[in-house]
Amino acid sequence: MTSFARAQRLVADAVRSTFAEPVLLHRETGDPQPLRGIFSAAHEAVDVSSGQPVSMVQPLLEVWQDDCTPPPVEGDAVTVRGQRYLIVDVRPDGYGFLRLLLHLDGASP
């Protein structure tokens, strides 16, 4: 492991221990998997090429890639703060985290 990779891992561990909260990953089969993740539901600007500004709320959960084996896939679900969300996209960030784009499911966890 390079010194940069070691430093990166130390920073990632500090971020997780400070900001992560307990969540559950629900796969198509099997029991829910407990994880820790960083959740946000921030406004995001959307370009619809109409000239009108549009924004939406995009729930996002960041989890450590090594905690999810195999990685989650589109269609899996997570429970965060008592709410169930469907995973609509999985994006590795290149630094060891997976960014899970979410959509509120409406079903009970």
mmCIF file of C-alpha atoms in Angstrom:
data_model
loop_
_atom_site.group_PDB
_atom_site.id
_atom_site.type_symbol
_atom_site.label_atom_id
_atom_site.label_comp_id
_atom_site.label_asym_id
_atom_site.label_seq_id
_atom_site.Cartn_x
_atom_site.Cartn_y
_atom_site.Cartn_z
ATOM 1 C CA MET A 1 0.000 0.000 0.000
ATOM 2 C CA THR A 2 1.382 3.410 -0.959
ATOM 3 C CA SER A 3 1.750 6.228 1.557
ATOM 4 C CA PHE A 4 -1.020 8.106 -0.270
ATOM 5 C CA ALA A 5 -3.346 5.099 0.019
ATOM 6 C CA ARG A 6 -2.545 4.803 3.738
ATOM 7 C CA ALA A 7 -3.264 8.510 4.278
ATOM 8 C CA GLN A 8 -6.454 8.218 2.270
ATOM 9 C CA ARG A 9 -7.588 5.274 4.393
ATOM 10 C CA LEU A 10 -6.889 7.209 7.613
ATOM 11 C CA VAL A 11 -8.971 10.148 6.392
ATOM 12 C CA ALA A 12 -11.805 7.851 5.268
ATOM 13 C CA ASP A 13 -11.803 6.112 8.664
ATOM 14 C CA ALA A 14 -11.958 9.488 10.441
ATOM 15 C CA VAL A 15 -14.848 10.634 8.249
ATOM 16 C CA ARG A 16 -16.766 7.402 8.836
ATOM 17 C CA SER A 17 -16.237 7.401 12.599
ATOM 18 C CA THR A 18 -17.351 11.044 12.831
ATOM 19 C CA PHE A 19 -20.295 11.261 10.426
ATOM 20 C CA ALA A 20 -21.559 7.727 9.710
ATOM 21 C CA GLU A 21 -24.770 6.411 11.225
ATOM 22 C CA PRO A 22 -26.273 2.916 11.346
ATOM 23 C CA VAL A 23 -28.227 1.820 8.262
ATOM 24 C CA LEU A 24 -29.577 -1.476 6.928
ATOM 25 C CA LEU A 25 -28.921 -2.796 3.422
ATOM 26 C CA HIS A 26 -31.769 -4.940 2.057
ATOM 27 C CA ARG A 27 -30.785 -7.189 -0.812
ATOM 28 C CA GLU A 28 -33.184 -9.162 -2.963
ATOM 29 C CA THR A 29 -32.504 -12.261 -0.849
ATOM 30 C CA GLY A 30 -31.215 -12.816 2.656
ATOM 31 C CA ASP A 31 -31.363 -10.884 5.892
ATOM 32 C CA PRO A 32 -30.720 -7.130 6.037
ATOM 33 C CA GLN A 33 -27.036 -6.268 6.395
ATOM 34 C CA PRO A 34 -26.152 -3.659 9.039
ATOM 35 C CA LEU A 35 -23.766 -0.980 7.768
ATOM 36 C CA ARG A 36 -22.649 2.510 8.659
ATOM 37 C CA GLY A 37 -23.140 5.256 6.125
ATOM 38 C CA ILE A 38 -23.196 9.007 5.653
ATOM 39 C CA PHE A 39 -26.671 10.171 4.635
ATOM 40 C CA SER A 40 -27.667 13.468 3.078
ATOM 41 C CA ALA A 41 -30.751 14.735 1.299
ATOM 42 C CA ALA A 42 -29.464 17.923 -0.283
ATOM 43 C CA HIS A 43 -31.012 20.013 -3.024
ATOM 44 C CA GLU A 44 -29.462 19.421 -6.418
ATOM 45 C CA ALA A 45 -29.810 21.636 -9.490
ATOM 46 C CA VAL A 46 -31.193 19.857 -12.533
ATOM 47 C CA ASP A 47 -30.554 21.102 -16.074
ATOM 48 C CA VAL A 48 -33.629 20.417 -18.152
ATOM 49 C CA SER A 49 -32.416 22.596 -21.054
ATOM 50 C CA SER A 50 -35.608 24.642 -20.839
ATOM 51 C CA GLY A 51 -34.020 27.766 -19.503
ATOM 52 C CA GLN A 52 -35.971 27.451 -16.255
ATOM 53 C CA PRO A 53 -34.038 26.649 -13.076
ATOM 54 C CA VAL A 54 -35.177 23.418 -11.470
ATOM 55 C CA SER A 55 -34.013 21.798 -8.260
ATOM 56 C CA MET A 56 -34.838 18.560 -6.520
ATOM 57 C CA VAL A 57 -33.906 16.699 -3.371
ATOM 58 C CA GLN A 58 -31.546 13.795 -4.076
ATOM 59 C CA PRO A 59 -31.150 11.477 -1.077
ATOM 60 C CA LEU A 60 -27.629 10.065 -1.026
ATOM 61 C CA LEU A 61 -25.952 7.460 1.152
ATOM 62 C CA GLU A 62 -22.186 7.001 1.136
ATOM 63 C CA VAL A 63 -20.890 3.663 2.398
ATOM 64 C CA TRP A 64 -17.404 2.182 2.572
ATOM 65 C CA GLN A 65 -16.946 -0.177 -0.377
ATOM 66 C CA ASP A 66 -15.132 -2.801 1.728
ATOM 67 C CA ASP A 67 -18.192 -3.066 4.027
ATOM 68 C CA CYS A 68 -20.431 -4.138 1.118
ATOM 69 C CA THR A 69 -19.423 -7.467 -0.362
ATOM 70 C CA PRO A 70 -20.839 -7.910 -2.895
ATOM 71 C CA PRO A 71 -21.580 -4.249 -3.596
ATOM 72 C CA PRO A 72 -25.209 -3.117 -3.591
ATOM 73 C CA VAL A 73 -26.961 -2.915 -6.940
ATOM 74 C CA GLU A 74 -29.779 -0.877 -8.402
ATOM 75 C CA GLY A 75 -33.043 -2.213 -6.983
ATOM 76 C CA ASP A 76 -31.629 -3.071 -3.542
ATOM 77 C CA ALA A 77 -32.931 -0.946 -0.670
ATOM 78 C CA VAL A 78 -31.607 0.718 2.477
ATOM 79 C CA THR A 79 -33.279 1.792 5.684
ATOM 80 C CA VAL A 80 -31.967 5.090 7.047
ATOM 81 C CA ARG A 81 -33.489 6.854 10.077
ATOM 82 C CA GLY A 82 -36.522 4.577 9.875
ATOM 83 C CA GLN A 83 -37.228 5.355 6.194
ATOM 84 C CA ARG A 84 -36.815 2.826 3.411
ATOM 85 C CA TYR A 85 -35.170 4.004 0.183
ATOM 86 C CA LEU A 86 -34.632 2.201 -3.110
ATOM 87 C CA ILE A 87 -31.140 2.336 -4.583
ATOM 88 C CA VAL A 88 -31.474 3.862 -8.049
ATOM 89 C CA ASP A 89 -27.760 4.188 -8.869
ATOM 90 C CA VAL A 90 -24.437 3.014 -7.418
ATOM 91 C CA ARG A 91 -21.396 5.213 -8.091
ATOM 92 C CA PRO A 92 -17.916 4.348 -6.801
ATOM 93 C CA ASP A 93 -16.122 7.579 -5.945
ATOM 94 C CA GLY A 94 -12.630 6.250 -6.653
ATOM 95 C CA TYR A 95 -11.552 6.694 -3.025
ATOM 96 C CA GLY A 96 -13.161 3.648 -1.425
ATOM 97 C CA PHE A 97 -16.692 4.927 -0.932
ATOM 98 C CA LEU A 98 -19.823 3.985 -2.852
ATOM 99 C CA ARG A 99 -22.292 6.796 -3.470
ATOM 100 C CA LEU A 100 -25.786 5.306 -3.436
ATOM 101 C CA LEU A 101 -28.385 7.527 -5.076
ATOM 102 C CA LEU A 102 -31.730 6.859 -3.429
ATOM 103 C CA HIS A 103 -35.455 7.261 -3.999
ATOM 104 C CA LEU A 104 -37.937 7.210 -1.122
ATOM 105 C CA ASP A 105 -39.692 3.840 -1.284
ATOM 106 C CA GLY A 106 -42.769 4.545 0.788
ATOM 107 C CA ALA A 107 -42.875 0.906 1.981
ATOM 108 C CA SER A 108 -42.278 0.091 5.621
ATOM 109 C CA PRO A 109 -38.702 -0.995 6.483
#
